[in-house]
């Protein structure tokens, strides 16, 4: 799979799944824009790690939940590369708790990053992709969007279910412009987000997965690359499970 000459923007690329996605694109010779809101030095370090000869990896700090910041970032991408072929909406946050303990702010924060963040990025790139008559959007959702989740606060699964509906809506609206919009729905991937699980919880989670292991960020990354490639050109509005068989639908 080669992405030579393509430009990919990955949000939340400083660590975890986003870093694995950016690394995989870079390996396949795409220029990668790494977005994150976290510590700038960490994002720069990842970009430096991935830059290799003519293959560029550029760090761009922006809060995806803020349209003004996203718009500025996309303008910068356009000035730099004059195109944008691939958008991966990966940035996400989670909060724990239930309907009684969750605060209004926690709900707004999670919906703001996970759902509105994806909307903001799609809105900001659509003109470029339409003009190119080429674009691939891949949204990193979660199994929680399909099944709900007992431990995360209600906003998390809700944001991911909303993201799945956004994927299908934009897939229908943008197909006529040569833009594919798809998603992946991971479950239990070993990252900083899942590192907080106590050992008993980790054991129970693995037990419930038919393939009997946690996911690796690379498992998700390779599926994202497939959806962003021309091998998947007849696929749009699809959300692929990357969950070891935990949910089969
Ligand atoms: N880890 C899992 O088990 C799992 C399972 C299903 C889905 N997911 C989804 O995969 C995605 C990545 O998860 P991860 O486990 O790598 O998480 P992570 O917390 O390790 O990484 C998320 C990254 O997003 C960045 N980010 C947060 N808010 C941002 C914002 N407003 N703007 C820009 N960047 C922001 C963070 O700084 C961080 O670098 C998330 O959308 C998550 O919901 C993860």
Short mmCIF file of C-alpha atoms and ligand atoms in Angstrom, two decimals:
data_model
loop_
_atom_site.label_atom_id
_atom_site.label_comp_id
_atom_site.label_asym_id
_atom_site.label_seq_id
_atom_site.Cartn_x
_atom_site.Cartn_y
_atom_site.Cartn_z
CA UNK A 1 0.00 0.00 0.00
CA UNK A 2 1.69 3.23 -1.00
CA UNK A 3 0.53 6.73 -0.25
CA UNK A 4 3.37 8.44 -2.08
CA UNK A 5 2.52 12.09 -2.78
CA UNK A 6 -0.55 11.98 -0.52
CA UNK A 7 -1.04 14.28 2.45
CA UNK A 8 -2.72 12.87 5.57
CA UNK A 9 -3.88 14.77 8.65
CA UNK A 10 -4.20 12.71 11.83
CA UNK A 11 -5.76 14.31 14.90
CA UNK A 12 -4.64 13.26 18.39
CA UNK A 13 -1.38 11.97 16.88
CA UNK A 14 0.93 12.57 19.85
CA UNK A 15 0.49 9.10 21.32
CA UNK A 16 -1.56 5.90 21.30
CA UNK A 17 -3.68 4.99 18.28
CA UNK A 18 -3.14 8.36 16.56
CA UNK A 19 0.63 8.00 16.73
CA UNK A 20 0.39 4.45 15.30
CA UNK A 21 -1.79 5.74 12.43
CA UNK A 22 0.61 8.60 11.65
CA UNK A 23 3.56 6.19 11.81
CA UNK A 24 1.88 3.77 9.41
CA UNK A 25 1.08 6.55 6.88
CA UNK A 26 4.64 7.80 7.09
CA UNK A 27 5.98 4.27 6.55
CA UNK A 28 3.87 4.16 3.36
CA UNK A 29 5.43 7.45 2.23
CA UNK A 30 2.57 9.89 2.88
CA UNK A 31 3.33 13.36 4.17
CA UNK A 32 1.71 13.49 7.58
CA UNK A 33 0.32 16.42 9.55
CA UNK A 34 0.25 15.47 13.22
CA UNK A 35 -2.33 17.36 15.22
CA UNK A 36 -2.70 17.31 19.00
CA UNK A 37 -3.57 19.53 21.93
CA UNK A 38 -1.12 17.87 24.33
CA UNK A 39 2.47 18.92 25.18
CA UNK A 40 4.09 20.53 22.14
CA UNK A 41 7.52 18.95 22.74
CA UNK A 42 6.01 15.45 22.65
CA UNK A 43 4.19 16.17 19.37
CA UNK A 44 7.36 17.65 17.87
CA UNK A 45 9.34 14.58 18.96
CA UNK A 46 6.90 12.26 17.15
CA UNK A 47 7.08 14.43 14.03
CA UNK A 48 10.86 14.37 14.15
CA UNK A 49 10.83 10.59 14.53
CA UNK A 50 8.67 10.26 11.40
CA UNK A 51 10.34 12.84 9.13
CA UNK A 52 12.58 10.99 6.73
CA UNK A 53 14.20 12.54 3.65
CA UNK A 54 11.51 13.88 1.35
CA UNK A 55 8.72 12.47 3.54
CA UNK A 56 7.50 15.29 5.74
CA UNK A 57 5.89 14.97 9.17
CA UNK A 58 4.65 18.27 10.50
CA UNK A 59 3.33 18.95 14.02
CA UNK A 60 0.33 21.29 14.28
CA UNK A 61 -1.18 22.12 17.64
CA UNK A 62 -4.90 22.83 17.66
CA UNK A 63 -7.89 22.00 19.82
CA UNK A 64 -10.24 20.09 17.48
CA UNK A 65 -13.24 21.14 19.55
CA UNK A 66 -12.61 24.78 18.49
CA UNK A 67 -13.59 25.55 14.89
CA UNK A 68 -11.44 28.70 14.75
CA UNK A 69 -8.32 26.69 15.64
CA UNK A 70 -9.17 23.88 13.20
CA UNK A 71 -9.77 26.37 10.38
CA UNK A 72 -6.37 28.00 10.99
CA UNK A 73 -4.69 24.59 11.01
CA UNK A 74 -6.26 23.59 7.68
CA UNK A 75 -5.25 26.94 6.14
CA UNK A 76 -1.70 26.19 7.25
CA UNK A 77 -1.87 22.70 5.70
CA UNK A 78 -3.10 24.22 2.43
CA UNK A 79 -0.30 26.82 2.38
CA UNK A 80 2.26 24.11 3.01
CA UNK A 81 1.10 21.25 0.78
CA UNK A 82 -1.57 22.77 -1.51
CA UNK A 83 -3.70 19.69 -0.93
CA UNK A 84 -5.12 17.34 1.71
CA UNK A 85 -6.04 13.81 0.71
CA UNK A 86 -6.75 12.05 3.99
CA UNK A 87 -8.32 13.16 7.26
CA UNK A 88 -8.30 10.81 10.24
CA UNK A 89 -10.47 12.02 13.11
CA UNK A 90 -8.80 10.18 15.98
CA UNK A 91 -8.58 12.74 18.82
CA UNK A 92 -10.77 11.60 21.66
CA UNK A 93 -11.26 11.82 25.41
CA UNK A 94 -13.11 9.67 27.91
CA UNK A 95 -14.65 10.41 31.29
CA UNK A 96 -15.72 7.84 33.88
CA UNK A 97 -18.96 7.78 35.81
CA UNK A 98 -22.68 7.48 35.31
CA UNK A 99 -25.69 9.71 34.73
CA UNK A 100 -25.76 10.68 38.43
CA UNK A 101 -22.08 11.51 38.84
CA UNK A 102 -21.30 13.04 35.45
CA UNK A 103 -21.24 16.83 35.28
CA UNK A 104 -22.61 19.00 32.50
CA UNK A 105 -19.04 20.12 31.77
CA UNK A 106 -17.83 16.53 31.41
CA UNK A 107 -20.67 15.80 28.97
CA UNK A 108 -19.85 18.97 26.95
CA UNK A 109 -16.11 18.22 26.94
CA UNK A 110 -16.53 14.67 25.62
CA UNK A 111 -19.11 15.60 22.98
CA UNK A 112 -17.02 18.68 22.12
CA UNK A 113 -13.83 16.75 21.35
CA UNK A 114 -15.13 13.39 20.10
CA UNK A 115 -18.12 14.48 18.04
CA UNK A 116 -17.89 18.21 17.38
CA UNK A 117 -14.12 17.83 16.84
CA UNK A 118 -14.76 15.38 13.99
CA UNK A 119 -17.48 17.66 12.58
CA UNK A 120 -15.15 20.68 12.75
CA UNK A 121 -12.34 18.90 10.90
CA UNK A 122 -14.68 17.51 8.22
CA UNK A 123 -16.22 20.95 7.69
CA UNK A 124 -12.82 22.63 7.42
CA UNK A 125 -11.42 20.16 4.83
CA UNK A 126 -14.45 19.63 2.63
CA UNK A 127 -13.72 22.46 0.17
CA UNK A 128 -10.20 21.19 -0.46
CA UNK A 129 -11.35 17.61 -1.00
CA UNK A 130 -14.23 18.72 -3.26
CA UNK A 131 -11.85 20.79 -5.36
CA UNK A 132 -9.51 17.79 -5.69
CA UNK A 133 -12.49 15.51 -6.39
CA UNK A 134 -10.60 13.18 -4.06
CA UNK A 135 -10.68 12.66 -0.34
CA UNK A 136 -10.70 9.96 2.32
CA UNK A 137 -12.09 10.58 5.78
CA UNK A 138 -11.69 7.92 8.45
CA UNK A 139 -13.33 8.44 11.84
CA UNK A 140 -12.02 6.58 14.88
CA UNK A 141 -15.17 5.57 16.71
CA UNK A 142 -15.58 2.87 19.38
CA UNK A 143 -17.55 -0.25 20.10
CA UNK A 144 -19.16 1.89 22.85
CA UNK A 145 -21.06 3.74 20.12
CA UNK A 146 -22.82 0.50 19.22
CA UNK A 147 -23.26 -1.20 22.59
CA UNK A 148 -23.05 1.60 25.15
CA UNK A 149 -20.61 1.12 28.02
CA UNK A 150 -21.23 0.67 31.71
CA UNK A 151 -17.99 2.27 33.00
CA UNK A 152 -17.52 5.34 30.83
CA UNK A 153 -19.68 8.41 31.40
CA UNK A 154 -22.76 8.59 29.12
CA UNK A 155 -21.18 11.17 26.81
CA UNK A 156 -18.53 8.75 25.53
CA UNK A 157 -20.75 6.14 23.87
CA UNK A 158 -23.14 8.91 22.81
CA UNK A 159 -20.33 10.82 21.10
CA UNK A 160 -19.22 7.69 19.24
CA UNK A 161 -22.77 6.78 18.15
CA UNK A 162 -23.07 10.38 16.91
CA UNK A 163 -19.77 9.96 15.10
CA UNK A 164 -21.07 6.85 13.33
CA UNK A 165 -24.15 8.78 12.16
CA UNK A 166 -21.87 11.63 11.03
CA UNK A 167 -19.80 9.09 9.05
CA UNK A 168 -22.86 7.73 7.25
CA UNK A 169 -24.41 11.16 6.64
CA UNK A 170 -21.21 12.62 5.16
CA UNK A 171 -20.63 9.43 3.15
CA UNK A 172 -24.01 10.01 1.48
CA UNK A 173 -23.55 13.77 1.04
CA UNK A 174 -19.96 13.70 -0.27
CA UNK A 175 -19.91 10.56 -2.45
CA UNK A 176 -20.73 12.66 -5.54
CA UNK A 177 -17.42 14.54 -5.07
CA UNK A 178 -15.22 11.44 -4.93
CA UNK A 179 -14.92 11.60 -1.14
CA UNK A 180 -15.16 8.37 0.87
CA UNK A 181 -16.14 8.62 4.54
CA UNK A 182 -15.66 5.57 6.73
CA UNK A 183 -14.91 4.64 10.31
CA UNK A 184 -13.30 2.07 12.56
CA UNK A 185 -14.78 0.89 15.85
CA UNK A 186 -12.03 -0.42 18.13
CA UNK A 187 -12.44 -2.05 21.51
CA UNK A 188 -9.91 -2.41 24.33
CA UNK A 189 -6.74 -1.18 22.69
CA UNK A 190 -3.60 -0.99 24.78
CA UNK A 191 -2.87 2.77 25.09
CA UNK A 192 -2.57 5.40 27.81
CA UNK A 193 -6.38 5.67 27.67
CA UNK A 194 -6.73 2.02 28.73
CA UNK A 195 -3.68 1.96 31.05
CA UNK A 196 -5.85 3.11 33.96
CA UNK A 197 -7.76 -0.20 34.06
CA UNK A 198 -7.18 -2.18 37.27
CA UNK A 199 -5.76 -5.72 36.69
CA UNK A 200 -9.10 -7.49 37.39
CA UNK A 201 -10.86 -5.33 34.83
CA UNK A 202 -8.12 -5.96 32.26
CA UNK A 203 -8.44 -9.73 32.86
CA UNK A 204 -12.22 -9.66 32.49
CA UNK A 205 -11.97 -7.62 29.29
CA UNK A 206 -9.53 -10.08 27.71
CA UNK A 207 -11.71 -13.00 28.79
CA UNK A 208 -14.67 -11.53 26.88
CA UNK A 209 -12.69 -11.14 23.65
CA UNK A 210 -12.78 -14.27 21.43
CA UNK A 211 -9.19 -13.64 20.21
CA UNK A 212 -8.08 -13.48 23.89
CA UNK A 213 -5.90 -10.41 23.77
CA UNK A 214 -6.16 -6.64 23.89
CA UNK A 215 -5.92 -4.71 20.64
CA UNK A 216 -2.69 -3.01 19.62
CA UNK A 217 -2.67 0.53 18.21
CA UNK A 218 -1.21 -1.01 15.04
CA UNK A 219 -4.32 -3.23 14.62
CA UNK A 220 -6.39 -0.07 14.32
CA UNK A 221 -3.80 1.76 12.22
CA UNK A 222 -3.66 -0.93 9.52
CA UNK A 223 -7.47 -0.89 9.18
CA UNK A 224 -7.44 2.91 8.90
CA UNK A 225 -4.80 2.70 6.17
CA UNK A 226 -6.88 0.21 4.22
CA UNK A 227 -9.95 2.48 4.39
CA UNK A 228 -7.85 5.49 3.35
CA UNK A 229 -6.35 3.62 0.40
CA UNK A 230 -7.63 3.23 -3.14
CA UNK A 231 -8.09 -0.49 -2.39
CA UNK A 232 -11.19 0.62 -0.47
CA UNK A 233 -12.46 2.97 -3.18
CA UNK A 234 -15.89 1.23 -3.37
CA UNK A 235 -16.41 1.38 0.39
CA UNK A 236 -18.15 4.35 1.96
CA UNK A 237 -20.35 4.81 5.03
CA UNK A 238 -18.83 1.67 6.59
CA UNK A 239 -17.64 1.32 10.17
CA UNK A 240 -15.25 -1.62 10.53
CA UNK A 241 -15.04 -3.38 13.90
CA UNK A 242 -11.49 -3.82 15.20
CA UNK A 243 -12.36 -5.65 18.37
CA UNK A 244 -11.03 -9.23 18.40
CA UNK A 245 -14.55 -10.51 17.86
CA UNK A 246 -15.99 -8.87 20.99
CA UNK A 247 -19.03 -7.67 19.02
CA UNK A 248 -19.95 -9.24 15.71
CA UNK A 249 -22.60 -7.37 13.74
N1 LIG B 1 -7.80 2.83 23.66
C1 LIG B 1 -8.93 2.18 23.47
O1 LIG B 1 -9.18 1.10 24.04
C2 LIG B 1 -9.97 2.73 22.50
C3 LIG B 1 -11.08 1.92 22.22
C4 LIG B 1 -12.03 2.41 21.33
C5 LIG B 1 -11.87 3.65 20.76
N2 LIG B 1 -10.78 4.42 21.06
C6 LIG B 1 -10.67 5.74 20.43
O2 LIG B 1 -9.43 5.84 19.77
C7 LIG B 1 -9.01 7.22 19.77
C8 LIG B 1 -7.58 7.31 20.32
O3 LIG B 1 -7.57 6.75 21.61
P1 LIG B 1 -6.22 6.45 22.42
O4 LIG B 1 -6.50 5.28 23.27
O5 LIG B 1 -5.04 6.46 21.52
O6 LIG B 1 -6.23 7.75 23.37
P2 LIG B 1 -5.05 8.61 24.00
O7 LIG B 1 -5.63 9.33 25.14
O8 LIG B 1 -3.84 7.77 24.23
O9 LIG B 1 -4.72 9.63 22.80
C9 LIG B 1 -5.65 10.61 22.41
C10 LIG B 1 -4.88 11.81 21.90
O10 LIG B 1 -5.85 12.83 21.53
C11 LIG B 1 -5.36 14.08 21.99
N3 LIG B 1 -6.47 15.02 22.18
C12 LIG B 1 -7.36 15.04 23.20
N4 LIG B 1 -8.18 16.09 23.07
C13 LIG B 1 -7.80 16.75 21.95
C14 LIG B 1 -8.27 17.91 21.31
N5 LIG B 1 -9.29 18.63 21.81
N6 LIG B 1 -7.65 18.32 20.16
C15 LIG B 1 -6.61 17.63 19.65
N7 LIG B 1 -6.12 16.51 20.24
C16 LIG B 1 -6.71 16.08 21.38
C17 LIG B 1 -4.65 13.75 23.31
O11 LIG B 1 -3.75 14.79 23.69
C18 LIG B 1 -3.96 12.45 22.97
O12 LIG B 1 -2.67 12.64 22.45
C19 LIG B 1 -10.03 7.99 20.63
O13 LIG B 1 -10.94 8.64 19.78
C20 LIG B 1 -10.71 6.87 21.41
O14 LIG B 1 -12.02 7.23 21.77
C21 LIG B 1 -9.82 3.97 21.93
#
